[in-house]
Tab-separated table of C-alpha atoms in Angstrom:
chain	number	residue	atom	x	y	z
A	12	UNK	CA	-31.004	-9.719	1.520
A	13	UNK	CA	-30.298	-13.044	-0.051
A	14	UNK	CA	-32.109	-11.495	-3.162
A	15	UNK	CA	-29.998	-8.393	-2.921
A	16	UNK	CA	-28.250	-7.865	-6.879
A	17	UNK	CA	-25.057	-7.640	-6.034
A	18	UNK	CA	-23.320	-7.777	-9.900
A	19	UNK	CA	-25.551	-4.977	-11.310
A	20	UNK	CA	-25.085	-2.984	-7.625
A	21	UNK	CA	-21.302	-3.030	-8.035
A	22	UNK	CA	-22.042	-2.643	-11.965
A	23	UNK	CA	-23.427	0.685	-11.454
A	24	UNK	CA	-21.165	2.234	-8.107
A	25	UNK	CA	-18.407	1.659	-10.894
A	26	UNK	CA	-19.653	3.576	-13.586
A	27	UNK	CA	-20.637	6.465	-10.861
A	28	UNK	CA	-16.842	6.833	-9.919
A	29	UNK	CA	-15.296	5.947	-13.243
A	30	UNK	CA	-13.660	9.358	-13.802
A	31	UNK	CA	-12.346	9.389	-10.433
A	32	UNK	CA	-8.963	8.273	-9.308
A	33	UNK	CA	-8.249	4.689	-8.461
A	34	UNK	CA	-8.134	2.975	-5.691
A	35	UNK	CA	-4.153	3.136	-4.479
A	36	UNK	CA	-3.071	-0.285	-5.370
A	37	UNK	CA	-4.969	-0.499	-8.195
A	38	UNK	CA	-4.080	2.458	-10.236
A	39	UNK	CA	-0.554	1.792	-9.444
A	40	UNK	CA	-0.632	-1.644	-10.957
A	41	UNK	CA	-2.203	-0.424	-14.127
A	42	UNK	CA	1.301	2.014	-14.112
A	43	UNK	CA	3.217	-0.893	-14.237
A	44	UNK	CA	4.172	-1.454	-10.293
A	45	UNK	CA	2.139	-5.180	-10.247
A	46	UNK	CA	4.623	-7.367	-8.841
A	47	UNK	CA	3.811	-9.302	-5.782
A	48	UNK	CA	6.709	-7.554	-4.513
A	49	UNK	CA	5.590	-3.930	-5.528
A	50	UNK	CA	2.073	-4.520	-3.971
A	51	UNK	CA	3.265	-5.776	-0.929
A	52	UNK	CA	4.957	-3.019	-0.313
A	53	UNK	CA	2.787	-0.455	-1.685
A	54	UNK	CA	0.036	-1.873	0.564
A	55	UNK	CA	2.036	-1.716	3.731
A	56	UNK	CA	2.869	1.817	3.022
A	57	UNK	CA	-0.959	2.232	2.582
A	58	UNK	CA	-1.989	1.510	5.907
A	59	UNK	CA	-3.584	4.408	7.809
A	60	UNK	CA	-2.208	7.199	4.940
A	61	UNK	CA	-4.656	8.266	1.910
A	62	UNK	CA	-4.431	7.084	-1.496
A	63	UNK	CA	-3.190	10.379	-3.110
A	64	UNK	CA	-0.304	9.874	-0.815
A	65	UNK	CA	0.764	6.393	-0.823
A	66	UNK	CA	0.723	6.505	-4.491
A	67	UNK	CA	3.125	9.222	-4.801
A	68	UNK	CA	5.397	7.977	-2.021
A	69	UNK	CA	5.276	4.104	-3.624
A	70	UNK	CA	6.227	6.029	-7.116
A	71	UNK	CA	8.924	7.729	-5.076
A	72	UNK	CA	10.768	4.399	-3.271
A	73	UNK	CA	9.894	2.517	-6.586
A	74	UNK	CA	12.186	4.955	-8.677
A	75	UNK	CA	15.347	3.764	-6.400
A	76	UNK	CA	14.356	0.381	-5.281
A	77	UNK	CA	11.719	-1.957	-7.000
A	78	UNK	CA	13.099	-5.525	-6.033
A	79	UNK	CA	13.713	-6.702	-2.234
A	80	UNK	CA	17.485	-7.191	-3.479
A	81	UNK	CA	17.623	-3.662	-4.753
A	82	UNK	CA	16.160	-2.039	-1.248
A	83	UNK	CA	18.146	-4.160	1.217
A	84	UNK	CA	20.856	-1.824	-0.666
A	85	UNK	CA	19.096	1.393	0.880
A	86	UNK	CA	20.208	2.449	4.322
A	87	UNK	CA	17.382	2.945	6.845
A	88	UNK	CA	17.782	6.404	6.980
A	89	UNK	CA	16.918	7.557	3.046
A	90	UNK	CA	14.498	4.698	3.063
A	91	UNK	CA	12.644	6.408	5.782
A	92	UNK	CA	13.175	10.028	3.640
A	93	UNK	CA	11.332	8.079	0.848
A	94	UNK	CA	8.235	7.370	2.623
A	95	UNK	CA	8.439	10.285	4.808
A	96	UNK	CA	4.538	11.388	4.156
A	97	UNK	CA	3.276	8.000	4.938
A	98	UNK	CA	2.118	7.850	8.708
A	99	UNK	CA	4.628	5.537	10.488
A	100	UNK	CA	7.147	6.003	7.998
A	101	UNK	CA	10.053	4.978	10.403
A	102	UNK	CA	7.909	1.657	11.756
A	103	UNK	CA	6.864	1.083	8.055
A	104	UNK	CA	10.614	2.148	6.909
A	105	UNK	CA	12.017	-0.573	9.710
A	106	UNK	CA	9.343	-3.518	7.947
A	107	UNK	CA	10.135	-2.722	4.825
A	108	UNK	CA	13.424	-3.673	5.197
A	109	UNK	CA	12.801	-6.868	7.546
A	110	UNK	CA	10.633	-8.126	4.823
A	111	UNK	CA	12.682	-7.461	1.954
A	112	UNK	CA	15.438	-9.226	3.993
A	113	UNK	CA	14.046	-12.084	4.847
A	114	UNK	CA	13.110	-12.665	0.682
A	115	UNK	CA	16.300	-12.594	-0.303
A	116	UNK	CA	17.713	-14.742	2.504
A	117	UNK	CA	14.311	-17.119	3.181
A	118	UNK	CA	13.165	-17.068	-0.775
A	119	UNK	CA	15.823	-16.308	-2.774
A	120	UNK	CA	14.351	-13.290	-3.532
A	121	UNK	CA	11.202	-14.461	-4.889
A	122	UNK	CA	8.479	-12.987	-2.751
A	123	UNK	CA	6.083	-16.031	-1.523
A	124	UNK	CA	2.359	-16.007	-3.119
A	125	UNK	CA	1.386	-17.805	-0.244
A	126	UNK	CA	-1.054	-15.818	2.301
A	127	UNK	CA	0.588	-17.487	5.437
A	128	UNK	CA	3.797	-16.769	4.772
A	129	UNK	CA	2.995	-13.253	3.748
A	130	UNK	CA	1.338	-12.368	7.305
A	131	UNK	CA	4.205	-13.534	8.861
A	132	UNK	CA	6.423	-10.847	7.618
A	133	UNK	CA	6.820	-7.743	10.265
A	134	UNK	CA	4.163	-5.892	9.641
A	135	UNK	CA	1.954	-7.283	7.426
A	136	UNK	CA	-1.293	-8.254	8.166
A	137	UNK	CA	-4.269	-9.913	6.612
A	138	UNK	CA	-5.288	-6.754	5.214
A	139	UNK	CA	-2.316	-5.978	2.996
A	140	UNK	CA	-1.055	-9.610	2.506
A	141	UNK	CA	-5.156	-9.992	0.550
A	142	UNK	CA	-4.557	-6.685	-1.526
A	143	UNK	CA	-1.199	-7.972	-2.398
A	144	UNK	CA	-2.242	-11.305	-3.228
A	145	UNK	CA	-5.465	-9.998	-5.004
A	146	UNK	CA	-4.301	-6.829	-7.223
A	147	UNK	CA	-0.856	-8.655	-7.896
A	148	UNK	CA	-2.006	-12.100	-9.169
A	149	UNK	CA	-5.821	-12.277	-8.963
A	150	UNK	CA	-5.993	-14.447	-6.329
A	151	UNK	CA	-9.561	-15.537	-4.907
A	152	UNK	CA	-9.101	-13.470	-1.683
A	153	UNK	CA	-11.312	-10.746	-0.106
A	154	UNK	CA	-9.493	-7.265	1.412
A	155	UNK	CA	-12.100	-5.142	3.415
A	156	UNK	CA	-10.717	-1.521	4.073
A	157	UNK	CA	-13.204	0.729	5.817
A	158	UNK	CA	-15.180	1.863	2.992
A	159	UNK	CA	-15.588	-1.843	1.479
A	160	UNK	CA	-17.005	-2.506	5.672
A	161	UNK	CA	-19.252	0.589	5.479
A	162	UNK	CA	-20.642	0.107	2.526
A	163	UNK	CA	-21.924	-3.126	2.396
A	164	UNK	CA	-23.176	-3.216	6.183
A	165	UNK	CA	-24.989	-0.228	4.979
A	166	UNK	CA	-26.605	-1.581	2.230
A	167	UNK	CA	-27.767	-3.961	4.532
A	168	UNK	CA	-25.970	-6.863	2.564
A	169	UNK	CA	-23.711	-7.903	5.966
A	170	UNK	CA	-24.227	-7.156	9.376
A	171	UNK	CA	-21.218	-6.999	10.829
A	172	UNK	CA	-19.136	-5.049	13.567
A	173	UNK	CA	-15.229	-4.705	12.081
A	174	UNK	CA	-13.816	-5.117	9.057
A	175	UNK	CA	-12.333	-8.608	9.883
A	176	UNK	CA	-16.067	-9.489	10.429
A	177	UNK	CA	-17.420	-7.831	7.489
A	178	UNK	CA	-14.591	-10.369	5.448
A	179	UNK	CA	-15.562	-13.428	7.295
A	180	UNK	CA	-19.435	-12.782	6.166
A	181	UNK	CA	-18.662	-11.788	2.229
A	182	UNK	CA	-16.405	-14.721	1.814
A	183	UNK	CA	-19.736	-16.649	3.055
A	184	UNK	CA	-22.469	-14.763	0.468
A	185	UNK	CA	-20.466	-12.384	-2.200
A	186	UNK	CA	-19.910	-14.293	-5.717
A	187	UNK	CA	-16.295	-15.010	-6.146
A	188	UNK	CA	-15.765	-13.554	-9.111
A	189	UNK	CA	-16.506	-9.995	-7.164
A	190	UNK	CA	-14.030	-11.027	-4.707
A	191	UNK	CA	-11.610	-8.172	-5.799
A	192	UNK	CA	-13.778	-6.458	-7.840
A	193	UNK	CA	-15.863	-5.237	-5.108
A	194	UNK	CA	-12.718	-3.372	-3.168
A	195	UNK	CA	-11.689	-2.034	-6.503
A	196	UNK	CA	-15.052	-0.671	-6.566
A	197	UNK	CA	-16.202	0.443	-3.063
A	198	UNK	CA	-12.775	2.366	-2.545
A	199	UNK	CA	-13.578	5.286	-4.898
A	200	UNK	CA	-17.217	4.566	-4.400
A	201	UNK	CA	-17.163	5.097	-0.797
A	202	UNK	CA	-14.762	8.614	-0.577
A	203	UNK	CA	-17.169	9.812	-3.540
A	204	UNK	CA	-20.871	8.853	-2.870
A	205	UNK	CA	-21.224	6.599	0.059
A	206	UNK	CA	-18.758	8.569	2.196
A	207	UNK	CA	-18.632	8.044	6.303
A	208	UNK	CA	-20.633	11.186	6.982
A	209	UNK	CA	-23.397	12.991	4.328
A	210	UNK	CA	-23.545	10.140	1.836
A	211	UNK	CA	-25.076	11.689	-1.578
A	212	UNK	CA	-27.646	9.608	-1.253
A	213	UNK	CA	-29.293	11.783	-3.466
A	214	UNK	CA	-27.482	11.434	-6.559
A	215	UNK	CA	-26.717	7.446	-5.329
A	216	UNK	CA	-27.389	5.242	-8.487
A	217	UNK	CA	-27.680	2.262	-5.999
A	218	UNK	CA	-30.134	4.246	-3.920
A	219	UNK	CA	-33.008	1.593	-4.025
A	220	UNK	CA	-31.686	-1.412	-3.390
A	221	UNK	CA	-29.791	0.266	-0.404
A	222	UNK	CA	-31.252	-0.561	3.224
A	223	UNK	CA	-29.329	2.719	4.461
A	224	UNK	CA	-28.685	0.910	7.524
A	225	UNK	CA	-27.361	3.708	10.046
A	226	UNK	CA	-27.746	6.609	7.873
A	227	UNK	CA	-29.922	9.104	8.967
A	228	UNK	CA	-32.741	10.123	6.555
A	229	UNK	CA	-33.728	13.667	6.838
């Protein structure tokens, strides 16, 4: 689909879901929580816990702790009460602090904008080191959650297997200038219209130019 128009596709999935909420990292940048630092930490918290949640808990730790230096001060205990309705909160509680550590003692507190360094932090992978690096400072780099992998393989405009795939192939065909744009987009797009099960195909405004790869058509 080499043809396929990708700017006025993402155009119009973004006016459908403009009244919904934002995706997670996203809406809490435009709050004011856009450091490197804040996203990084937001997006670990993100990780396998929904967006209504992560937002409120990142609100929560960011009200007592918004630097690494101010939540190396927190004991492991009330950082874990903090995050408590994020899945893993203990695991996520324990990288939270390795990472913040390691800033103040590796970087001087200045969290690295550099992707490498980022992934080598406990428990941060390529996932939330690109969201980080993306929302925080616009950097040229591609996150695919599952909706941004759906989506597009269902469209027909990849054809790929995982999510790590599905990254490879857009950084190949997708306009750089969409490179963040299309997460912002697909997030709210896909728990709205294209969801996992019973897409509204129906009321899709993208409907014709999608190849509905996998979706059954009653």
């Amino acid at each position: 689909m080499s043809d396929f128009p990708i700017h006025s596709v993402l155009e119009r999935c973004a006016a459908a879901v403009a009244d919904k909420a934002p995706a997670a990292m996203f809406g809490l940048r435009d709050e004011g929580y856009g450091s490197l630092y804040e996203q990084l930490v937001s997006s670990l918290i993100s990780v396998r816990t929904y967006d209504e949640t992560s937002t409120e808990v990142s609100r929560r730790l960011f009200a007592r702790a918004r630097t690494p230096e101010e939540m190396v001060t927190l004991n492991r205990e009330e950082l874990i009460g903090l995050i408590a309705e994020a899945t893993f909160a203990p695991a996520k509680a324990d990288n939270i602090i390795a990472l913040s550590q390691t800033i103040v003692d590796d970087y001087g507190g200045e969290t690295p904008a550099d992707y490498d360094k980022l992934i080598a932090f406990r428990g941060v992978g390529p996932k939330v080191a690109s969201l980080a690096l993306g929302v925080a400072l616009n950097h040229p780099i591609i996150a695919v959650d599952i909706h941004v992998h759906r989506i597009t393989n269902r469209w027909g405009y990849v054809a790929t297997s995982t999510p790590d795939k599905t990254r490879d192939a857009l950084a190949q065909k997708l306009p750089q200038d969409l490179w963040i744009e299309i997460n912002r987009v697909l997030v709210p797009f896909g728990k709205h219209v294209c969801t996992g099960t019973r897409p509204k195909c129906g009321s899709c405004p993208v409907v014709e130019e999608c190849a509905r790869v996998g979706v059954e058509v009653p």
